[in-house]
PDB file of C-alpha atoms and ligand atoms in Angstrom:
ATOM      1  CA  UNK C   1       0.000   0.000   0.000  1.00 81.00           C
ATOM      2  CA  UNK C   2       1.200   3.364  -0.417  1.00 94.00           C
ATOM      3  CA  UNK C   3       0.600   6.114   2.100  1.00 98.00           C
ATOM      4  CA  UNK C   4       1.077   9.912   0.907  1.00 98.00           C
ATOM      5  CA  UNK C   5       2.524  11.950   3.870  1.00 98.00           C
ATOM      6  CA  UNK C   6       1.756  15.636   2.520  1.00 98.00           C
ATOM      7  CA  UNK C   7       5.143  17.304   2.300  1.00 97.00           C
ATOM      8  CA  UNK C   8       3.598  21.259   1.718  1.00 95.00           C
ATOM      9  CA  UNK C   9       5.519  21.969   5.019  1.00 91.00           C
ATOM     10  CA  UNK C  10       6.161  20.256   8.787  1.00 89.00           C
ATOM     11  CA  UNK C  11       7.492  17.489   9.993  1.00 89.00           C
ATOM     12  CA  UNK C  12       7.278  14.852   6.869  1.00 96.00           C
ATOM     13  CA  UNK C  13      10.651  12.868   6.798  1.00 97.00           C
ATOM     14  CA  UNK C  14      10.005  11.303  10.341  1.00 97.00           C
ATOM     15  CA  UNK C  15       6.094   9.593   9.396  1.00 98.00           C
ATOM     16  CA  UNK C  16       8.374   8.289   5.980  1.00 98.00           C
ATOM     17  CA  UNK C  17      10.637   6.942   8.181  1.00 98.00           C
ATOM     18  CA  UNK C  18       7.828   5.449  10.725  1.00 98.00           C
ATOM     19  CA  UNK C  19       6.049   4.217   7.279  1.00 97.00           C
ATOM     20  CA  UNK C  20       9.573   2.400   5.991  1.00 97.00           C
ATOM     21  CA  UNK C  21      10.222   0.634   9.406  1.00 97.00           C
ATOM     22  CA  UNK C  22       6.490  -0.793   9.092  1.00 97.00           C
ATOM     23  CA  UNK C  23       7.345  -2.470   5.641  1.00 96.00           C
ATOM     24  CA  UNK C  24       4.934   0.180   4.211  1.00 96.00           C
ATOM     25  CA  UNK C  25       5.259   2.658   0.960  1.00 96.00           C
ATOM     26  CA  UNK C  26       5.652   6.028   1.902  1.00 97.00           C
ATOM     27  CA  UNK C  27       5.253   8.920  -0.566  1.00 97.00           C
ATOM     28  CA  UNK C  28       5.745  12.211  -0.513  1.00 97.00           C
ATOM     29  CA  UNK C  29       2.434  14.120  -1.146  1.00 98.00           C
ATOM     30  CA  UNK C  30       3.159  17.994  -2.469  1.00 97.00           C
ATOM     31  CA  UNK C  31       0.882  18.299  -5.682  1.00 97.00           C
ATOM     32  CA  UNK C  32      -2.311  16.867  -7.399  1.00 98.00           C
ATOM     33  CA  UNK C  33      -0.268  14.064  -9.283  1.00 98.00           C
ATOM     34  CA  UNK C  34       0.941  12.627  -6.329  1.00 97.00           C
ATOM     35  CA  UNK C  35      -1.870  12.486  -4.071  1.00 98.00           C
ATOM     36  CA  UNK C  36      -3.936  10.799  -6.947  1.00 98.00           C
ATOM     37  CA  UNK C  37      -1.606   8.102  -6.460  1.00 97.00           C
ATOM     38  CA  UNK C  38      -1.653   7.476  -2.448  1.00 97.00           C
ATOM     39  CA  UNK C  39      -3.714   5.224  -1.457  1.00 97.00           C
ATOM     40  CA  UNK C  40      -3.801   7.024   2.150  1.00 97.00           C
ATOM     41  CA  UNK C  41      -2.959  10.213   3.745  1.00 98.00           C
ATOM     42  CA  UNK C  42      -0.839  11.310   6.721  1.00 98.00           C
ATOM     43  CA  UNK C  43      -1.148  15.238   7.144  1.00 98.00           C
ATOM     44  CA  UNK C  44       2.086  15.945   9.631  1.00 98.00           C
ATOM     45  CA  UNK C  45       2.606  18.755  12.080  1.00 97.00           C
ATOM     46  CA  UNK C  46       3.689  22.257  11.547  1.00 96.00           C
ATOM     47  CA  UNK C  47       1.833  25.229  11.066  1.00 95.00           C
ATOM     48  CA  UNK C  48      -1.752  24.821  10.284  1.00 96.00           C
ATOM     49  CA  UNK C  49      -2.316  27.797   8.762  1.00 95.00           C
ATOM     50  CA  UNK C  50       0.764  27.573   6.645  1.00 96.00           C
ATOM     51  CA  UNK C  51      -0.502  24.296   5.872  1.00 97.00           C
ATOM     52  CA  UNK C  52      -3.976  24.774   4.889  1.00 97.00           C
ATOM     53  CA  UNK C  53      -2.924  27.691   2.822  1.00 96.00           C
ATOM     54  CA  UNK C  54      -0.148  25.771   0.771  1.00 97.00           C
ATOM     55  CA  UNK C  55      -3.089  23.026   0.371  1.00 98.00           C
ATOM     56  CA  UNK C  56      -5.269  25.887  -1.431  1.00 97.00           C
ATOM     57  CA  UNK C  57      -2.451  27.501  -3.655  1.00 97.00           C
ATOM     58  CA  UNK C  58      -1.395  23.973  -4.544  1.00 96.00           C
ATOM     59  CA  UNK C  59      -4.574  22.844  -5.481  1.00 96.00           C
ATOM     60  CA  UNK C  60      -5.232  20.009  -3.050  1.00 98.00           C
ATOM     61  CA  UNK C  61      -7.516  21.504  -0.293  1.00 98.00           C
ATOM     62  CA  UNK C  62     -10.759  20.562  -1.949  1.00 98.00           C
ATOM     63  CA  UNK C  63      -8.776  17.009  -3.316  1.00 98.00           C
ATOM     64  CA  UNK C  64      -8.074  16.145   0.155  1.00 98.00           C
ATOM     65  CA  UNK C  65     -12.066  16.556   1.176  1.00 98.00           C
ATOM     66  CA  UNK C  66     -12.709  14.559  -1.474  1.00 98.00           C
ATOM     67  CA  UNK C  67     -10.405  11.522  -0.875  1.00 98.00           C
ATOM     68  CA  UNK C  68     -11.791  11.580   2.670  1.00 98.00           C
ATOM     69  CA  UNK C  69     -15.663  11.909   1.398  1.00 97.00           C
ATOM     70  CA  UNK C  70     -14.654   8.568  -0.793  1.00 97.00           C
ATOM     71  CA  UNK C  71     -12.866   6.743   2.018  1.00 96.00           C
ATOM     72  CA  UNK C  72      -9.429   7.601   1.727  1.00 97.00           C
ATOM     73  CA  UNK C  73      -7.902   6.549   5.221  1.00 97.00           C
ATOM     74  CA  UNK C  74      -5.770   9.672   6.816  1.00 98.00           C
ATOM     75  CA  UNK C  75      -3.969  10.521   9.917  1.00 98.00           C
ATOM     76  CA  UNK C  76      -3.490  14.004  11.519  1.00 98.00           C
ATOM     77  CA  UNK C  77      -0.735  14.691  14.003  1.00 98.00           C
ATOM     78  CA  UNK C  78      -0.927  18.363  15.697  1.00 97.00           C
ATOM     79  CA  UNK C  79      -1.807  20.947  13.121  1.00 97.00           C
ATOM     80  CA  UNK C  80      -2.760  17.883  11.141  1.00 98.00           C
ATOM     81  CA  UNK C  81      -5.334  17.426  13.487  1.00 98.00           C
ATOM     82  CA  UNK C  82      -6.112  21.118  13.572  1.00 98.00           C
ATOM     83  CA  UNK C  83      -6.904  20.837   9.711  1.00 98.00           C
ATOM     84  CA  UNK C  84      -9.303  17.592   9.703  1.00 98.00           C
ATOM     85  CA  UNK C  85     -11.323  19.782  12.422  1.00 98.00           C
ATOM     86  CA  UNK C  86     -15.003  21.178  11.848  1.00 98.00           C
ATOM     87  CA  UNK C  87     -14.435  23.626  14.242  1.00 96.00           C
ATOM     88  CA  UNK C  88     -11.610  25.523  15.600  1.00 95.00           C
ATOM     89  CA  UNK C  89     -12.565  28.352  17.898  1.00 88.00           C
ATOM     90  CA  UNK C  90     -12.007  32.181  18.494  1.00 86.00           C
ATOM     91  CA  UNK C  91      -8.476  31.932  17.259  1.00 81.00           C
ATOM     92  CA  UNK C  92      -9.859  30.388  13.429  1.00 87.00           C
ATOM     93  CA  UNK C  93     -12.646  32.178  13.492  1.00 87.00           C
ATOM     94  CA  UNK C  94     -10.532  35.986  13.860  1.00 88.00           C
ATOM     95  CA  UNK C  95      -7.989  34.829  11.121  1.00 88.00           C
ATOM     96  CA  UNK C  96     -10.271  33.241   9.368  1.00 89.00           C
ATOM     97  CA  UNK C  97      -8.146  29.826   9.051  1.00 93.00           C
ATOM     98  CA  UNK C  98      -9.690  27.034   6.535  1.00 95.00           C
ATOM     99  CA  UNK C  99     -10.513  23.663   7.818  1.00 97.00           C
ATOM    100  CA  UNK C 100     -10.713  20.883   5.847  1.00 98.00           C
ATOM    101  CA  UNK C 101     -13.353  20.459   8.559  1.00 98.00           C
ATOM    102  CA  UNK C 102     -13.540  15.924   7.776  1.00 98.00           C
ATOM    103  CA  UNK C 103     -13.976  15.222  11.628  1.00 98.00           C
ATOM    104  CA  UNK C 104     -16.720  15.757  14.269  1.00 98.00           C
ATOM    105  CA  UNK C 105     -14.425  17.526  16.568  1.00 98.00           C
ATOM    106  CA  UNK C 106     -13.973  21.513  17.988  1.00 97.00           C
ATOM    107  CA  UNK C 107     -10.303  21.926  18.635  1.00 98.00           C
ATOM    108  CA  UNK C 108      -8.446  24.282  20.545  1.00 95.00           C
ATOM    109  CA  UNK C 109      -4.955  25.598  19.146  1.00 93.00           C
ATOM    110  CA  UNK C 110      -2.149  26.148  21.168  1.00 89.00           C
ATOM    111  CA  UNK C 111      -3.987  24.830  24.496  1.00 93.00           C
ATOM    112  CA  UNK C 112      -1.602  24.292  26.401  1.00 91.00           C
ATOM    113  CA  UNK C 113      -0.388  27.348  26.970  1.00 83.00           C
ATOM    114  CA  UNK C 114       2.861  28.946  27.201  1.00 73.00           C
ATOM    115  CA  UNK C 115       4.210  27.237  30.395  1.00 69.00           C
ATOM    116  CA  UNK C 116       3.726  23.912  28.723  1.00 80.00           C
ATOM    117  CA  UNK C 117       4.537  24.748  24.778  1.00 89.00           C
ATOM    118  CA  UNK C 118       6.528  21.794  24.243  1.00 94.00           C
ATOM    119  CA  UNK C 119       6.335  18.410  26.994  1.00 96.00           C
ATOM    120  CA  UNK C 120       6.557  14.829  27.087  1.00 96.00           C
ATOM    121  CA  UNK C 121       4.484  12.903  28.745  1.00 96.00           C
ATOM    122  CA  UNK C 122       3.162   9.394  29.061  1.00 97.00           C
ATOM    123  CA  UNK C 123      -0.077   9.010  28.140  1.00 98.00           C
ATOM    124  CA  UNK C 124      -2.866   6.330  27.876  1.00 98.00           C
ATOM    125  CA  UNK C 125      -4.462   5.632  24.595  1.00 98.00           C
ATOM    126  CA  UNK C 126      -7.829   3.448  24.377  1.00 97.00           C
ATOM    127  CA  UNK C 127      -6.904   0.402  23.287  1.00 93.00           C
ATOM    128  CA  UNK C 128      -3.228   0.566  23.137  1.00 96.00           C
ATOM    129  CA  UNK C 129      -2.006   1.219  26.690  1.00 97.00           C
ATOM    130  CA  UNK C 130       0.602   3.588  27.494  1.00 98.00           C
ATOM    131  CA  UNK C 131       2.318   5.973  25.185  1.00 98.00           C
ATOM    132  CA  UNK C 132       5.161   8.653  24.756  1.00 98.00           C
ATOM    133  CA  UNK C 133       2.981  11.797  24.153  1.00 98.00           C
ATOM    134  CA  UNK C 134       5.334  14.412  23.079  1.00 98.00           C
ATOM    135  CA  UNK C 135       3.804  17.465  22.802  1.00 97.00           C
ATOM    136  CA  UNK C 136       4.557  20.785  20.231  1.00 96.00           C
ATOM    137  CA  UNK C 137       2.534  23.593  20.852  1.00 95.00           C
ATOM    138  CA  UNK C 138       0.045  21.569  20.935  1.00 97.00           C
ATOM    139  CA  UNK C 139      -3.740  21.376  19.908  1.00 96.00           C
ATOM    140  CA  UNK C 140      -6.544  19.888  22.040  1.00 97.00           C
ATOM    141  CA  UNK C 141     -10.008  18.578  21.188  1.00 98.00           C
ATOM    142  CA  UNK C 142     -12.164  20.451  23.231  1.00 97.00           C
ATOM    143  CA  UNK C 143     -15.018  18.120  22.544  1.00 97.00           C
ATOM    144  CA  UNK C 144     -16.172  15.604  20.161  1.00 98.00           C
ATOM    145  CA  UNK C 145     -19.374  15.235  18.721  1.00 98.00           C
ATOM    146  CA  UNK C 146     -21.787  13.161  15.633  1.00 98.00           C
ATOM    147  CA  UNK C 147     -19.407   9.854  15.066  1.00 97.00           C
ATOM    148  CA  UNK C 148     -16.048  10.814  16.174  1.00 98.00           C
ATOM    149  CA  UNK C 149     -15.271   8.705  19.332  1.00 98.00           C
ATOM    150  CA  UNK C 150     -12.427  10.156  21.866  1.00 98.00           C
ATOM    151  CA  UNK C 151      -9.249   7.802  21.849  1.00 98.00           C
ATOM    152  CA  UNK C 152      -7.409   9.777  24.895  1.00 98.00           C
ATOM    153  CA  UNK C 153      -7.126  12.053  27.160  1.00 98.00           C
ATOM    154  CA  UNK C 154      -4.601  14.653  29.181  1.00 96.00           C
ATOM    155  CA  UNK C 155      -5.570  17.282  32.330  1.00 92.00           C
ATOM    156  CA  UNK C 156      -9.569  16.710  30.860  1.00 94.00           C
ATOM    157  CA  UNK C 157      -8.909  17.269  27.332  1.00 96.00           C
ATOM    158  CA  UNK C 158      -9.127  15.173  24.690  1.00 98.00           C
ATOM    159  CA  UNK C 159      -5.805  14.291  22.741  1.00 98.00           C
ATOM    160  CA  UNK C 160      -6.407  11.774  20.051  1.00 98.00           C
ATOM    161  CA  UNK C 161      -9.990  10.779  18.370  1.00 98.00           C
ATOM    162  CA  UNK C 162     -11.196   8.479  15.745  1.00 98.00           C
ATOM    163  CA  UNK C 163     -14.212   8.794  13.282  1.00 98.00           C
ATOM    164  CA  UNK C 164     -14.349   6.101  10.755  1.00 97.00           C
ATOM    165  CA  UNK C 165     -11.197   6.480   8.788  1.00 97.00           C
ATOM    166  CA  UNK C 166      -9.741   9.372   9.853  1.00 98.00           C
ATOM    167  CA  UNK C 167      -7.405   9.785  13.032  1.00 98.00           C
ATOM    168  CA  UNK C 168      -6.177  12.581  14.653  1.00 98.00           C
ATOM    169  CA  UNK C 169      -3.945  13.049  17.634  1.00 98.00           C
ATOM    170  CA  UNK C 170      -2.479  16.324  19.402  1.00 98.00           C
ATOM    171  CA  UNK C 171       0.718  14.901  20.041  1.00 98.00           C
ATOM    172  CA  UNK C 172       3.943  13.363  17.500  1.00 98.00           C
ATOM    173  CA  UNK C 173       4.208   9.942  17.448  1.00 98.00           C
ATOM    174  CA  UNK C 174       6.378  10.246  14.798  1.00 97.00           C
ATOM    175  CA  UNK C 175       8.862  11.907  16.860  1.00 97.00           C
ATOM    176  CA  UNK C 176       8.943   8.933  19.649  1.00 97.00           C
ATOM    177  CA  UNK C 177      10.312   5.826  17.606  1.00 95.00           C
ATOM    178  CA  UNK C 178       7.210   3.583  18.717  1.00 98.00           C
ATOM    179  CA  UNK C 179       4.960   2.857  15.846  1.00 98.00           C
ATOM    180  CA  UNK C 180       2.153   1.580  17.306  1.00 98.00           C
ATOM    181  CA  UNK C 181      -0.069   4.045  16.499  1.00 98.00           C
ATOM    182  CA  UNK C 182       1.273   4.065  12.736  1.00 98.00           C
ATOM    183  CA  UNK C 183       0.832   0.947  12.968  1.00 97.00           C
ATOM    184  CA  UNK C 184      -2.983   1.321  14.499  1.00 97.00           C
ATOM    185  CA  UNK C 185      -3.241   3.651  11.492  1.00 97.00           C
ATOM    186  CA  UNK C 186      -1.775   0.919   8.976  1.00 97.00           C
ATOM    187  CA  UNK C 187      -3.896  -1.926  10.475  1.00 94.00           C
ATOM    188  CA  UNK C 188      -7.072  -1.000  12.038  1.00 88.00           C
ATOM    189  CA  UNK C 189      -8.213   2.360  10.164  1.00 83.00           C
ATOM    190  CA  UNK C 190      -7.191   1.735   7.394  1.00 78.00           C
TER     191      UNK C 190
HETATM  192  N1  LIG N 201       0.278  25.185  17.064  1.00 86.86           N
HETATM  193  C1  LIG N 201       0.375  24.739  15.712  1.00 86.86           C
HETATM  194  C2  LIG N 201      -0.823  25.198  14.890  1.00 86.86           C
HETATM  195  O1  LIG N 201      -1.699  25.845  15.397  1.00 86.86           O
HETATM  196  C3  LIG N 201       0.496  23.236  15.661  1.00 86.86           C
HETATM  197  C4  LIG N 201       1.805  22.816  16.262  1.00 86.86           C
HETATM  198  C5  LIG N 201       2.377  21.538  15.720  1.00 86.86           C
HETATM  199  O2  LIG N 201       1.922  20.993  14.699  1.00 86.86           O
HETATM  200  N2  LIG N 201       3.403  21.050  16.348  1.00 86.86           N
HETATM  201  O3  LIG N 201      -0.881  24.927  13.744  1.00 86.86           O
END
């Protein structure tokens, strides 16, 4: 299988790197060519703004709704997770940020606060015990709703949530070395 990481701008050679160590094909995703030929999507961290407006100059944004509308399988880390968002507060609302807006979720950016921009921490994920959560000015779901389902949690927000195909967490696994939840991604979402 082939899994398109988009590579517009964030953290992309690490989820390659995850995907190669599973046996899986990674691709870099960074125009319309490419994505048509992923089979599934991871959107990394960075800047979700940045992001989201590189997806609309390059032509994808509306590709990438599409894909997920017809089943493609993706996975959002930190602003990745920001994207696949319906909702995403004040802050989106004022700058008037895009959304691809695939997941039943209202996120929060940046809500952790200064005093905790960047932490690890263990966490505990539903179904696949403890984790490495390591955390990057990080996002948090402030609450799911429809047929997204909550995965886990950290100081009474949610962190990582599932709805059908898509997966989203606040944190980097990517960045940790354990691909379990690549893996989760590889083998159960998918
Ligand atoms: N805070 C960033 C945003 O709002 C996300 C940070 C990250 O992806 N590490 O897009």
């Amino acid at each position: 299988m082939k899994v398109g990481v988009l590579g517009l701008q964030g953290d992309v050679s690490e989820h390659l790197e995850a995907l190669e160590k599973l046996g899986a094909k990674g691709a870099w995703v960074k125009d319309l060519a490419s994505l048509a030929e992923a089979e599934a999507l991871i959107i990394p961290g960075g800047e979700s703004t940045t992001i989201g407006r590189l997806l609309e100059e390059s032509w994808l944004f509306e590709m990438v709704q599409q894909r997920a509308k017809g089943g493609m399988p993706i996975f959002g880390t930190c602003a990745g997770l920001i994207l696949l968002a319906k909702e995403a507060g004040e802050q989106a609302r004022q700058t008037g940020q895009r959304l691809l807006g695939l997941m039943d979720m209202e996120v929060d950016r940046n809500a952790f606060g200064r005093q905790r921009e960047s932490f690890e921490q263990p966490i505990e994920i539903n179904g696949l015990g403890q984790f490495p959560g390591v955390f990057i000015r990080a996002p948090a779901i402030r609450k799911v709703f429809g047929k997204c389902e909550a995965l886990a949690q950290l100081d009474g927000r949610i962190i990582a949530a599932r709805q059908g195909k898509l997966l989203a967490t606040a944190f980097h696994p990517e960045l940790t070395g354990d691909l379990r939840l690549h893996r989760y991604f590889l083998e159960q979402v998918y």
